[in-house]
Short mmCIF file of C-alpha atoms in Angstrom, two decimals:
data_model
loop_
_atom_site.label_atom_id
_atom_site.label_comp_id
_atom_site.label_asym_id
_atom_site.label_seq_id
_atom_site.Cartn_x
_atom_site.Cartn_y
_atom_site.Cartn_z
CA MET A 1 18.74 1.55 20.65
CA SER A 2 16.74 4.66 21.50
CA ILE A 3 18.26 6.44 18.51
CA ALA A 4 17.09 3.62 16.25
CA PHE A 5 13.61 3.65 17.77
CA PHE A 6 13.08 7.40 17.46
CA SER A 7 14.44 7.46 13.90
CA GLY A 8 11.79 4.83 13.10
CA VAL A 9 9.17 7.09 14.69
CA ALA A 10 10.51 9.96 12.57
CA MET A 11 9.94 7.83 9.47
CA SER A 12 6.30 7.34 10.51
CA LEU A 13 5.81 11.13 10.52
CA ALA A 14 6.22 11.06 6.74
CA VAL A 15 3.13 8.88 6.40
CA ALA A 16 -0.33 10.33 5.70
CA PRO A 17 -2.06 12.29 7.10
CA LEU A 18 0.92 14.30 8.43
CA ASN A 19 2.73 13.95 5.09
CA TRP A 20 6.06 15.22 6.41
CA TRP A 21 7.66 13.30 3.56
CA GLY A 22 11.08 14.91 3.96
CA PHE A 23 11.76 12.83 7.10
CA ALA A 24 11.80 9.65 5.01
CA TRP A 25 14.98 10.78 3.22
CA ILE A 26 17.01 10.88 6.45
CA ALA A 27 15.21 8.59 8.93
CA ILE A 28 16.94 5.34 7.86
CA ALA A 29 20.43 6.88 8.08
CA PRO A 30 20.80 6.47 11.89
CA LEU A 31 19.89 2.76 11.65
CA TRP A 32 22.31 2.38 8.74
CA VAL A 33 25.12 3.88 10.84
CA ILE A 34 24.33 1.54 13.71
CA VAL A 35 24.30 -1.54 11.47
CA ASN A 36 27.48 -0.65 9.57
CA GLY A 37 29.40 1.44 12.08
CA GLU A 38 32.12 0.13 14.33
CA ASN A 39 30.79 1.22 17.72
CA HIS A 40 27.72 -0.55 19.11
CA LYS A 41 28.37 0.13 22.80
CA ALA A 42 26.10 1.91 25.24
CA SER A 43 26.80 2.24 28.99
CA GLY A 44 29.61 -0.26 28.67
CA ARG A 45 27.41 -2.91 27.05
CA MET A 46 27.46 -4.14 23.49
CA ILE A 47 24.23 -3.27 21.66
CA SER A 48 23.17 -5.79 19.03
CA PRO A 49 22.44 -4.29 15.60
CA THR A 50 19.58 -6.79 15.36
CA VAL A 51 17.98 -5.32 18.48
CA CYS A 52 18.40 -1.82 17.03
CA ALA A 53 16.81 -2.93 13.74
CA ILE A 54 13.85 -4.35 15.65
CA ALA A 55 13.58 -1.11 17.63
CA TRP A 56 13.54 0.90 14.38
CA GLY A 57 10.88 -1.39 12.94
CA ILE A 58 8.71 -1.04 16.03
CA GLY A 59 9.11 2.74 15.92
CA TYR A 60 8.07 2.95 12.27
CA HIS A 61 5.52 0.20 11.78
CA GLY A 62 4.06 0.51 15.28
CA SER A 63 3.50 4.25 14.91
CA ALA A 64 2.31 4.16 11.30
CA LEU A 65 -0.21 1.41 12.07
CA PHE A 66 -1.31 2.66 15.47
CA GLU A 67 -4.72 3.56 14.05
CA ILE A 68 -5.64 -0.12 14.18
CA ARG A 69 -6.76 0.73 17.71
CA GLY A 70 -9.97 1.81 15.98
CA LEU A 71 -11.06 -1.83 16.16
CA HIS A 72 -11.97 -1.21 19.81
CA PRO A 73 -14.67 -1.28 21.10
CA LEU A 74 -16.14 -4.61 19.93
CA MET A 75 -18.85 -4.91 22.57
CA TRP A 76 -21.52 -4.68 19.88
CA LEU A 77 -20.40 -8.17 18.82
CA GLY A 78 -20.95 -9.46 22.34
CA ILE A 79 -17.24 -9.30 23.18
CA PRO A 80 -16.43 -8.04 26.71
CA TRP A 81 -14.51 -4.77 27.11
CA LEU A 82 -11.26 -6.38 28.26
CA ALA A 83 -11.41 -8.99 25.52
CA SER A 84 -11.95 -6.20 22.97
CA ILE A 85 -8.82 -4.45 24.26
CA ALA A 86 -6.88 -7.73 24.08
CA ILE A 87 -7.96 -8.43 20.48
CA THR A 88 -7.04 -4.93 19.35
CA PHE A 89 -3.66 -5.03 21.11
CA PHE A 90 -2.88 -8.48 19.71
CA CYS A 91 -3.57 -7.35 16.14
CA TRP A 92 -1.46 -4.19 16.54
CA ALA A 93 1.42 -6.04 18.22
CA PHE A 94 1.41 -8.81 15.62
CA ILE A 95 1.65 -6.56 12.58
CA THR A 96 4.17 -4.29 14.34
CA LEU A 97 6.49 -7.18 15.17
CA TRP A 98 6.04 -8.51 11.64
CA GLY A 99 7.30 -5.20 10.27
CA ALA A 100 10.15 -5.18 12.81
CA ALA A 101 11.15 -8.69 11.73
CA LEU A 102 11.47 -7.50 8.13
CA VAL A 103 13.87 -4.74 9.19
CA ALA A 104 15.86 -7.30 11.20
CA ILE A 105 16.10 -9.50 8.10
CA TRP A 106 17.41 -6.50 6.15
CA GLN A 107 20.15 -5.75 8.64
CA GLY A 108 21.09 -9.43 8.83
CA GLY A 109 21.52 -9.61 5.07
CA MET A 110 23.40 -6.32 5.13
CA ARG A 111 25.90 -7.48 7.73
CA LEU A 112 26.35 -10.85 6.02
CA GLY A 113 27.11 -9.21 2.68
CA VAL A 114 29.54 -6.74 4.22
CA ARG A 115 31.24 -9.54 6.13
CA SER A 116 31.78 -11.45 2.89
CA TRP A 117 33.33 -8.36 1.31
CA THR A 118 35.56 -7.87 4.37
CA SER A 119 36.65 -11.52 4.37
CA ALA A 120 37.64 -11.26 0.71
CA ALA A 121 39.83 -8.26 1.49
CA SER A 122 41.47 -9.86 4.52
CA GLY A 123 42.63 -12.82 2.40
CA SER A 124 43.91 -10.66 -0.43
CA ARG A 125 47.62 -10.43 -1.26
CA THR A 126 47.02 -6.97 -2.64
CA LYS A 127 45.62 -4.00 -0.80
CA ILE A 128 41.93 -3.72 -1.62
CA GLY A 129 40.84 -2.24 1.68
CA ASN A 130 37.58 -2.17 3.60
CA SER A 131 37.23 1.57 3.52
CA GLY A 132 37.13 4.16 0.83
CA VAL A 133 34.52 5.23 -1.68
CA ALA A 134 34.27 1.82 -3.37
CA PHE A 135 33.46 0.08 -0.10
CA SER A 136 30.87 2.73 0.84
CA LEU A 137 29.20 2.57 -2.56
CA PHE A 138 29.06 -1.22 -2.34
CA ARG A 139 27.27 -0.98 1.00
CA VAL A 140 24.81 1.53 -0.47
CA LEU A 141 24.12 -0.78 -3.41
CA LEU A 142 23.77 -3.81 -1.15
CA GLY A 143 21.56 -2.07 1.40
CA THR A 144 19.29 -0.59 -1.28
CA ALA A 145 18.94 -3.92 -3.09
CA LEU A 146 18.19 -5.80 0.13
CA TRP A 147 15.59 -3.24 1.26
CA CYS A 148 13.80 -3.56 -2.07
CA GLY A 149 14.12 -7.35 -1.90
CA VAL A 150 12.64 -7.54 1.60
CA GLU A 151 9.71 -5.30 0.65
CA THR A 152 9.11 -7.37 -2.49
CA LEU A 153 9.00 -10.57 -0.43
CA CYS A 154 6.65 -8.84 2.03
CA ASN A 155 4.25 -8.12 -0.83
CA LEU A 156 4.03 -11.85 -1.46
CA THR A 157 2.66 -12.38 2.06
CA PRO A 158 -0.77 -11.48 3.48
CA LEU A 159 0.71 -8.55 5.46
CA ALA A 160 1.93 -5.54 3.50
CA TRP A 161 1.05 -1.91 4.13
CA THR A 162 3.98 0.21 5.29
CA SER A 163 6.42 0.17 2.39
CA ILE A 164 8.70 3.19 2.79
CA SER A 165 7.59 4.29 -0.68
CA TYR A 166 4.16 5.30 0.61
CA THR A 167 5.75 7.85 2.95
CA GLN A 168 5.78 10.10 -0.14
CA SER A 169 2.05 9.83 -0.83
CA PRO A 170 0.28 12.15 -1.36
CA GLY A 171 2.73 14.89 -0.44
CA ASN A 172 5.49 14.29 -3.01
CA LEU A 173 3.80 13.66 -6.34
CA ALA A 174 7.00 14.25 -8.31
CA ILE A 175 8.95 11.37 -6.79
CA LEU A 176 5.89 9.09 -6.89
CA HIS A 177 5.99 9.30 -10.70
CA LEU A 178 9.16 7.20 -10.61
CA GLY A 179 6.70 4.41 -9.88
CA GLN A 180 5.79 4.46 -13.58
CA LEU A 181 9.26 3.04 -14.31
CA SER A 182 9.33 0.00 -12.01
CA GLY A 183 6.55 0.41 -9.50
CA ALA A 184 6.75 1.39 -5.84
CA MET A 185 10.19 -0.23 -5.52
CA THR A 186 11.64 2.60 -7.61
CA VAL A 187 10.64 5.06 -4.90
CA THR A 188 11.81 2.69 -2.18
CA ALA A 189 15.21 2.35 -3.88
CA ALA A 190 15.63 6.12 -4.16
CA ILE A 191 14.81 6.66 -0.47
CA ALA A 192 17.06 3.81 0.71
CA ALA A 193 19.98 4.91 -1.48
CA VAL A 194 19.88 8.55 -0.33
CA ASN A 195 19.71 7.45 3.31
CA GLY A 196 22.60 5.05 2.74
CA LEU A 197 24.80 7.70 1.14
CA ILE A 198 24.16 10.11 4.01
CA ALA A 199 24.96 7.38 6.53
CA GLU A 200 28.15 6.37 4.72
CA ALA A 201 29.26 9.99 4.67
CA TRP A 202 28.74 10.16 8.45
CA ILE A 203 30.66 6.91 9.01
CA SER A 204 33.54 8.22 6.89
CA TRP A 205 33.54 11.52 8.78
CA GLN A 206 33.59 9.69 12.12
CA ALA A 207 36.53 7.61 10.88
CA LYS A 208 38.31 10.92 10.19
CA ALA A 209 39.02 10.06 6.58
CA LYS A 210 41.87 12.17 5.28
CA ASP A 211 40.42 12.60 1.82
CA LYS A 212 37.18 14.27 0.80
CA GLN A 213 35.16 11.05 0.88
CA PRO A 214 32.39 12.33 3.22
CA TYR A 215 31.79 15.37 1.03
CA PHE A 216 31.82 13.24 -2.11
CA LEU A 217 29.20 10.87 -0.69
CA VAL A 218 26.98 13.75 0.41
CA ALA A 219 27.29 15.27 -3.06
CA ILE A 220 26.15 11.97 -4.63
CA ALA A 221 23.18 11.84 -2.21
CA VAL A 222 22.14 15.38 -3.14
CA LEU A 223 22.60 14.64 -6.84
CA LEU A 224 20.51 11.45 -6.63
CA PHE A 225 17.76 13.28 -4.72
CA VAL A 226 17.67 16.15 -7.24
CA ILE A 227 17.84 13.97 -10.37
CA GLY A 228 15.12 11.66 -9.03
CA HIS A 229 12.80 14.58 -8.38
CA LEU A 230 13.55 16.25 -11.70
CA LEU A 231 12.80 13.04 -13.59
CA GLY A 232 9.62 12.52 -11.57
CA TYR A 233 8.56 16.12 -12.14
CA TRP A 234 9.09 15.72 -15.89
CA LEU A 235 6.80 12.67 -15.86
CA TYR A 236 4.32 14.57 -13.71
CA ARG A 237 4.17 17.41 -16.24
CA GLN A 238 3.32 15.16 -19.18
CA PRO A 239 -0.14 16.05 -20.56
CA LEU A 240 -2.84 13.42 -20.12
CA ASN A 241 -4.28 13.99 -23.62
CA ASP A 242 -7.59 12.36 -22.71
CA LEU A 243 -10.04 12.11 -25.60
CA ALA A 244 -13.66 13.21 -25.31
CA THR A 245 -14.70 9.86 -26.79
CA SER A 246 -13.14 8.08 -23.80
CA ALA A 247 -15.12 10.06 -21.22
CA LEU A 248 -17.23 8.17 -18.67
CA LYS A 249 -19.51 9.82 -16.15
CA VAL A 250 -19.31 7.80 -12.93
CA GLY A 251 -21.32 8.30 -9.77
CA LEU A 252 -20.23 7.08 -6.36
CA ILE A 253 -22.05 6.58 -3.07
CA GLN A 254 -20.59 6.85 0.42
CA GLY A 255 -23.27 5.08 2.42
CA ASN A 256 -21.94 5.77 5.95
CA VAL A 257 -23.53 2.71 7.54
CA PRO A 258 -21.51 1.97 10.73
CA THR A 259 -20.20 -1.56 11.12
CA ARG A 260 -21.79 -1.87 14.55
CA ILE A 261 -25.28 -1.77 12.96
CA LYS A 262 -24.44 -2.97 9.45
CA LEU A 263 -25.24 -6.65 10.03
CA PHE A 264 -28.49 -6.06 11.89
CA PRO A 265 -31.99 -5.17 10.60
CA GLU A 266 -31.53 -1.46 11.29
CA GLY A 267 -28.31 -1.37 9.28
CA LEU A 268 -29.71 -3.45 6.43
CA GLN A 269 -32.69 -1.13 6.08
CA ARG A 270 -30.46 1.93 6.21
CA ALA A 271 -28.14 0.48 3.56
CA GLU A 272 -30.97 -0.50 1.21
CA THR A 273 -32.63 2.91 1.49
CA GLY A 274 -29.43 4.95 1.27
CA TYR A 275 -27.93 3.16 -1.72
CA ALA A 276 -31.20 2.95 -3.62
CA LYS A 277 -31.83 6.66 -3.12
CA GLY A 278 -28.24 7.54 -4.00
CA TYR A 279 -28.29 5.41 -7.15
CA THR A 280 -31.53 7.03 -8.35
CA THR A 281 -30.25 10.56 -7.68
CA LEU A 282 -26.92 9.95 -9.40
CA VAL A 283 -28.56 8.53 -12.50
CA GLU A 284 -30.87 11.54 -12.65
CA GLN A 285 -27.74 13.73 -12.45
CA GLY A 286 -26.37 12.06 -15.57
CA ALA A 287 -24.23 9.22 -14.19
CA GLU A 288 -23.66 6.46 -16.74
CA ALA A 289 -22.61 4.03 -14.00
CA VAL A 290 -22.58 4.02 -10.19
CA LEU A 291 -19.97 2.59 -7.79
CA THR A 292 -20.82 1.44 -4.25
CA PRO A 293 -18.44 0.54 -1.38
CA GLU A 294 -17.25 -2.86 -0.18
CA GLY A 295 -20.13 -4.78 1.38
CA ALA A 296 -22.62 -2.01 0.59
CA LEU A 297 -25.37 -4.62 0.80
CA PRO A 298 -24.06 -6.97 3.51
CA PHE A 299 -25.81 -10.18 2.52
CA LEU A 300 -25.34 -12.98 0.01
CA TRP A 301 -26.38 -11.76 -3.43
CA ASN A 302 -28.50 -14.43 -5.09
CA ASP A 303 -31.81 -14.74 -6.93
CA ARG A 304 -33.83 -14.74 -3.74
CA SER A 305 -32.12 -11.82 -1.98
CA ARG A 306 -32.01 -9.54 -5.01
CA ILE A 307 -35.75 -9.87 -5.70
CA ASN A 308 -36.40 -8.46 -2.23
CA SER A 309 -33.76 -5.74 -2.59
CA LEU A 310 -34.88 -2.13 -2.86
CA PHE A 311 -31.56 -1.32 -4.53
CA TYR A 312 -32.14 -3.98 -7.19
CA GLN A 313 -35.57 -2.52 -7.91
CA SER A 314 -33.95 0.90 -8.41
CA VAL A 315 -31.56 -0.60 -10.97
CA LEU A 316 -34.47 -2.13 -12.86
CA ASP A 317 -36.24 1.21 -12.78
CA LYS A 318 -33.36 3.46 -13.95
CA GLN A 319 -31.54 0.86 -16.06
CA LYS A 320 -27.99 2.10 -15.59
CA VAL A 321 -24.90 0.04 -14.87
CA THR A 322 -23.78 -0.27 -11.27
CA TRP A 323 -20.85 -1.84 -9.47
CA LEU A 324 -22.27 -3.37 -6.32
CA GLY A 325 -20.16 -4.30 -3.30
CA THR A 326 -21.72 -7.37 -1.71
CA PHE A 327 -21.06 -11.04 -0.84
CA THR A 328 -21.33 -14.07 -3.11
CA ALA A 329 -21.35 -17.76 -2.34
CA GLN A 330 -18.51 -19.58 -4.08
CA LYS A 331 -17.31 -23.15 -3.92
CA GLY A 332 -15.53 -23.49 -0.61
CA GLY A 333 -16.71 -20.31 1.07
CA VAL A 334 -18.01 -16.75 0.81
CA ALA A 335 -16.28 -14.10 -1.28
CA ARG A 336 -16.32 -10.34 -0.83
CA SER A 337 -17.29 -9.29 -4.32
CA LEU A 338 -17.77 -6.34 -6.63
CA LEU A 339 -20.48 -7.17 -9.15
CA THR A 340 -21.13 -5.45 -12.47
CA LEU A 341 -24.92 -5.22 -12.80
CA ASN A 342 -26.13 -4.30 -16.27
CA ALA A 343 -29.23 -2.29 -17.11
CA GLN A 344 -31.39 -5.38 -16.54
CA GLY A 345 -29.88 -5.97 -13.09
CA ASP A 346 -27.97 -9.08 -14.18
CA ALA A 347 -24.46 -9.70 -12.82
CA ILE A 348 -22.36 -9.83 -15.98
CA SER A 349 -18.96 -9.90 -14.26
CA ARG A 350 -17.50 -10.24 -10.77
CA TYR A 351 -14.32 -9.34 -8.95
CA ASP A 352 -13.55 -11.12 -5.68
CA LYS A 353 -11.30 -9.55 -3.08
CA VAL A 354 -7.82 -11.04 -3.43
CA LYS A 355 -6.08 -9.96 -0.23
CA LEU A 356 -8.18 -10.76 2.82
CA VAL A 357 -7.21 -9.25 6.15
CA PRO A 358 -5.69 -11.90 8.45
CA LEU A 359 -7.69 -12.34 11.68
CA GLY A 360 -10.25 -9.86 10.32
CA GLU A 361 -11.62 -11.73 7.31
CA TYR A 362 -10.05 -15.16 7.65
CA ILE A 363 -8.06 -17.23 10.14
CA PRO A 364 -4.55 -18.07 8.89
CA PHE A 365 -3.39 -21.68 9.27
CA GLN A 366 -6.94 -22.69 10.13
CA GLU A 367 -6.17 -26.39 10.61
CA LEU A 368 -3.25 -25.79 12.96
CA LEU A 369 -4.21 -22.60 14.78
CA GLY A 370 -7.95 -22.31 14.29
CA GLY A 371 -8.89 -23.20 17.86
CA LEU A 372 -6.36 -20.84 19.41
CA VAL A 373 -6.67 -17.92 17.00
CA SER A 374 -10.48 -17.99 17.07
CA LYS A 375 -10.27 -16.77 20.66
CA LEU A 376 -8.42 -13.66 19.51
CA THR A 377 -10.52 -12.64 16.52
CA THR A 378 -14.06 -11.70 15.56
CA VAL A 379 -14.05 -13.81 12.38
CA ALA A 380 -17.16 -15.97 12.22
CA GLU A 381 -16.40 -17.61 8.89
CA ASN A 382 -13.28 -17.88 6.76
CA GLY A 383 -13.48 -15.72 3.66
CA LEU A 384 -12.62 -17.02 0.21
CA PRO A 385 -9.98 -14.98 -1.69
CA GLY A 386 -10.14 -14.28 -5.39
CA GLY A 387 -7.40 -15.11 -7.89
CA LEU A 388 -4.83 -12.78 -9.42
CA ASN A 389 -6.04 -13.33 -12.99
CA GLN A 390 -9.56 -11.94 -12.66
CA ARG A 391 -11.24 -9.74 -15.30
CA LEU A 392 -13.96 -7.21 -14.61
CA ASP A 393 -15.71 -6.81 -17.95
CA THR A 394 -18.08 -3.86 -18.16
CA PRO A 395 -20.18 -2.28 -20.92
CA PHE A 396 -17.48 0.44 -21.03
CA GLY A 397 -14.51 -1.88 -21.41
CA LEU A 398 -12.28 -3.68 -18.94
CA ALA A 399 -12.02 -2.13 -15.48
CA ILE A 400 -9.26 -2.51 -12.91
CA ALA A 401 -10.92 -3.51 -9.65
CA SER A 402 -9.76 -3.66 -6.05
CA ILE A 403 -11.49 -4.11 -2.75
CA CYS A 404 -10.09 -2.35 0.31
CA TYR A 405 -6.88 -4.14 1.44
CA ASP A 406 -6.04 -4.98 -2.19
CA SER A 407 -4.89 -1.36 -2.56
CA ALA A 408 -1.60 -2.15 -0.77
CA PHE A 409 -0.58 -4.74 -3.39
CA PRO A 410 0.54 -3.07 -6.66
CA GLU A 411 0.75 -6.33 -8.60
CA ILE A 412 -3.05 -6.73 -8.46
CA PHE A 413 -3.45 -3.45 -10.34
CA ARG A 414 -0.54 -4.03 -12.73
CA ARG A 415 -1.86 -7.37 -13.95
CA GLN A 416 -5.30 -5.97 -14.71
CA ALA A 417 -3.80 -2.96 -16.51
CA ALA A 418 -1.56 -5.24 -18.58
CA ARG A 419 -4.66 -7.17 -19.69
CA GLY A 420 -6.30 -3.95 -20.91
CA GLY A 421 -7.96 -2.43 -17.83
CA GLN A 422 -8.85 1.19 -18.62
CA PHE A 423 -9.87 2.72 -15.26
CA ILE A 424 -9.66 1.85 -11.56
CA LEU A 425 -12.63 1.04 -9.32
CA THR A 426 -11.89 0.70 -5.61
CA ALA A 427 -14.59 -0.35 -3.15
CA SER A 428 -13.70 -0.15 0.55
CA ASN A 429 -15.13 -0.22 4.04
CA LEU A 430 -12.88 1.68 6.47
CA ASP A 431 -15.30 1.83 9.36
CA PRO A 432 -14.63 1.91 12.34
CA TYR A 433 -11.25 3.53 11.73
CA SER A 434 -10.42 7.21 12.02
CA GLU A 435 -9.38 9.71 9.37
CA VAL A 436 -5.76 8.62 9.76
CA LEU A 437 -6.38 5.23 8.16
CA MET A 438 -8.71 6.82 5.62
CA ALA A 439 -5.87 9.11 4.53
CA GLN A 440 -3.42 6.18 4.39
CA HIS A 441 -5.77 4.13 2.24
CA GLN A 442 -6.25 7.06 -0.12
CA ALA A 443 -2.44 7.36 -0.28
CA GLN A 444 -2.19 3.72 -1.42
CA ASP A 445 -4.77 4.17 -4.19
CA LEU A 446 -3.11 7.39 -5.29
CA MET A 447 0.18 5.53 -5.83
CA ARG A 448 -1.56 2.82 -7.84
CA ALA A 449 -3.19 5.43 -10.10
CA ILE A 450 0.20 6.98 -10.89
CA GLU A 451 2.03 3.68 -11.39
CA ILE A 452 -0.37 2.38 -14.03
CA ASP A 453 -1.46 5.79 -15.40
CA ARG A 454 -5.19 5.40 -14.83
CA TRP A 455 -8.10 7.42 -13.45
CA ALA A 456 -9.27 6.00 -10.11
CA VAL A 457 -12.72 6.15 -8.51
CA ARG A 458 -12.94 5.28 -4.81
CA ALA A 459 -16.19 4.48 -3.00
CA THR A 460 -15.89 3.84 0.73
CA ASN A 461 -18.45 3.31 3.43
CA THR A 462 -17.33 6.13 5.73
CA GLY A 463 -14.56 8.01 3.86
CA TYR A 464 -12.46 9.04 2.11
CA SER A 465 -14.34 8.44 -1.14
CA GLY A 466 -13.00 10.31 -4.13
CA VAL A 467 -11.64 10.58 -7.66
CA ILE A 468 -7.92 10.66 -8.51
CA ASP A 469 -6.42 11.47 -11.89
CA PRO A 470 -3.44 9.58 -13.41
CA HIS A 471 -1.01 12.16 -12.03
CA GLY A 472 -2.18 11.53 -8.48
CA ARG A 473 -4.14 14.76 -8.16
CA ILE A 474 -7.24 14.43 -6.01
CA VAL A 475 -10.04 15.77 -8.19
CA TRP A 476 -12.70 15.30 -5.52
CA ARG A 477 -12.78 13.87 -2.01
CA SER A 478 -15.65 13.28 0.39
CA GLN A 479 -15.88 14.33 4.00
CA PRO A 480 -15.50 11.51 6.55
CA GLN A 481 -18.35 9.94 8.51
CA THR A 482 -21.05 11.43 6.27
CA TYR A 483 -23.51 10.17 3.68
CA ASP A 484 -22.33 11.54 0.35
CA ILE A 485 -22.87 11.09 -3.39
CA HIS A 486 -20.93 12.56 -6.27
CA VAL A 487 -20.77 12.45 -10.08
CA GLN A 488 -17.44 12.88 -11.86
CA THR A 489 -16.27 12.50 -15.44
CA ILE A 490 -13.25 10.25 -15.79
CA TYR A 491 -11.47 8.99 -18.88
CA ARG A 492 -10.67 5.49 -20.05
CA ARG A 493 -6.98 5.03 -20.86
CA GLN A 494 -4.94 2.31 -22.56
CA THR A 495 -1.40 3.58 -22.02
CA GLN A 496 1.29 1.16 -20.86
CA THR A 497 3.86 2.47 -18.39
CA GLY A 498 7.20 0.73 -17.94
CA TYR A 499 5.89 -0.82 -14.75
CA VAL A 500 2.79 -2.20 -16.47
CA ARG A 501 4.89 -3.71 -19.26
CA TRP A 502 7.80 -5.15 -17.32
CA GLY A 503 6.75 -5.16 -13.68
CA ASP A 504 9.27 -4.59 -10.92
CA TRP A 505 12.46 -5.09 -12.94
CA LEU A 506 14.55 -2.80 -10.72
CA THR A 507 14.73 -5.05 -7.65
CA PRO A 508 16.28 -8.07 -9.42
CA VAL A 509 18.66 -5.74 -11.29
CA LEU A 510 19.87 -4.24 -8.00
CA LEU A 511 20.27 -7.66 -6.41
CA ILE A 512 22.23 -8.93 -9.42
CA LEU A 513 24.49 -5.86 -9.41
CA ALA A 514 25.20 -6.32 -5.70
CA ALA A 515 26.01 -9.99 -6.27
CA VAL A 516 28.27 -9.16 -9.23
CA ALA A 517 30.11 -6.55 -7.17
CA GLY A 518 30.70 -9.14 -4.45
CA VAL A 519 31.99 -11.71 -6.96
CA VAL A 520 34.32 -9.16 -8.57
CA ARG A 521 35.62 -8.31 -5.12
CA TRP A 522 36.31 -11.96 -4.40
CA VAL A 523 38.03 -12.50 -7.76
CA ARG A 524 40.29 -9.52 -7.17
CA SER A 525 41.17 -10.86 -3.73
CA GLN A 526 42.45 -14.05 -5.32
#
């Protein structure tokens, strides 16, 4: 079990900001050996593969998401010190165990599929065998397909952040370009398959196979790794060919208003002054439009509040488009919104945050668990999520919008790109977290920019704000925990990658191939 746990920790070392991405290509192999090997004993006791899978999941997800401890302290909300510790620990433990459960589901499906293959062979009148290259390759196909399937299902839930694909961002830009083919699952499949081949080679070597099977499997792993990177590098080297007529000069503001003062008069005054001043300066520097972070003005934006807003007066004065992060009242609740304000200060379009943070921005299963969960969260009012089919129309064409946690869900970006979105606008508030989470969030946005081949502009409250080109290169990045403004020329694009056109086609193909292989095996056994 300790081997499984520490291999999970090794996987977390590949995640930003360490970016030791090479670990990801070997860190699943020990778990694979445990799940598929014959010996599960330790100190005379049988070790359950399920327990080992959970241990691996805790090692990876628990370490990669440890920065959630930045929630503490919450005393500024009137929460006692011990209660603040309890809330932070509960949130970390919940998401860690959720990730561990997904790994356990993977190993369960893996063992079930292998057992079906083995049962078919045991009932066969001819010698098919449960060893050999064919059996090993089937397990690699099955394990890869199931890992992609589990991650795909995870992306349909409110909790998704630590896909193994993002262990390669931003350190391995070449392999990330495989995301243009079928999204992040292409990278996940490559990592899982290489790990599986290495593990199968080890299992064969331990079984003292008489042929050259271990060497053959290692050779396939090396070949897959090299071909994947060569293909990704070829995509990475493709020229962008941006036209001068598609240029757009965008300014962004990093307001640096701490959450602990943001909702009080001091914070409101600081936000109004900082964003109004930043907007005016950026326009004077030639910005055609200005992007602000999530909740830049932390109050409901309506006719009454905007009249009294210093920022609104600046827009009327300079008459340039701005994308304002604020809150809007919608039927059934309050939405975290990104508004497009035209030169007259009118909101001509709106994007509402789709993926709200459980326990942070809404209480899940409110009717059943509201009373209990409310004791473990700081949520004062349930947020209202936006729909997947939103459009952010701007005077410069359709934009692809996301707000903070949305960045972990590729489908949100793909749908907007498929409808004609030409550039990415991300508004986030990462306070009170450290630079570790800032780097991880940047890594998510970087993957989205590559997958849909778009320029991305990121405005955050405390960092990292920045600009990323369609090849994932960071053109500019702010310093953390500082007030900062910047103007950058980006380019509107209308290209359609394979992922934008067809979505994640690879996962169902892998699952179908694994199922077909199992059926063929059964037919042969008859």
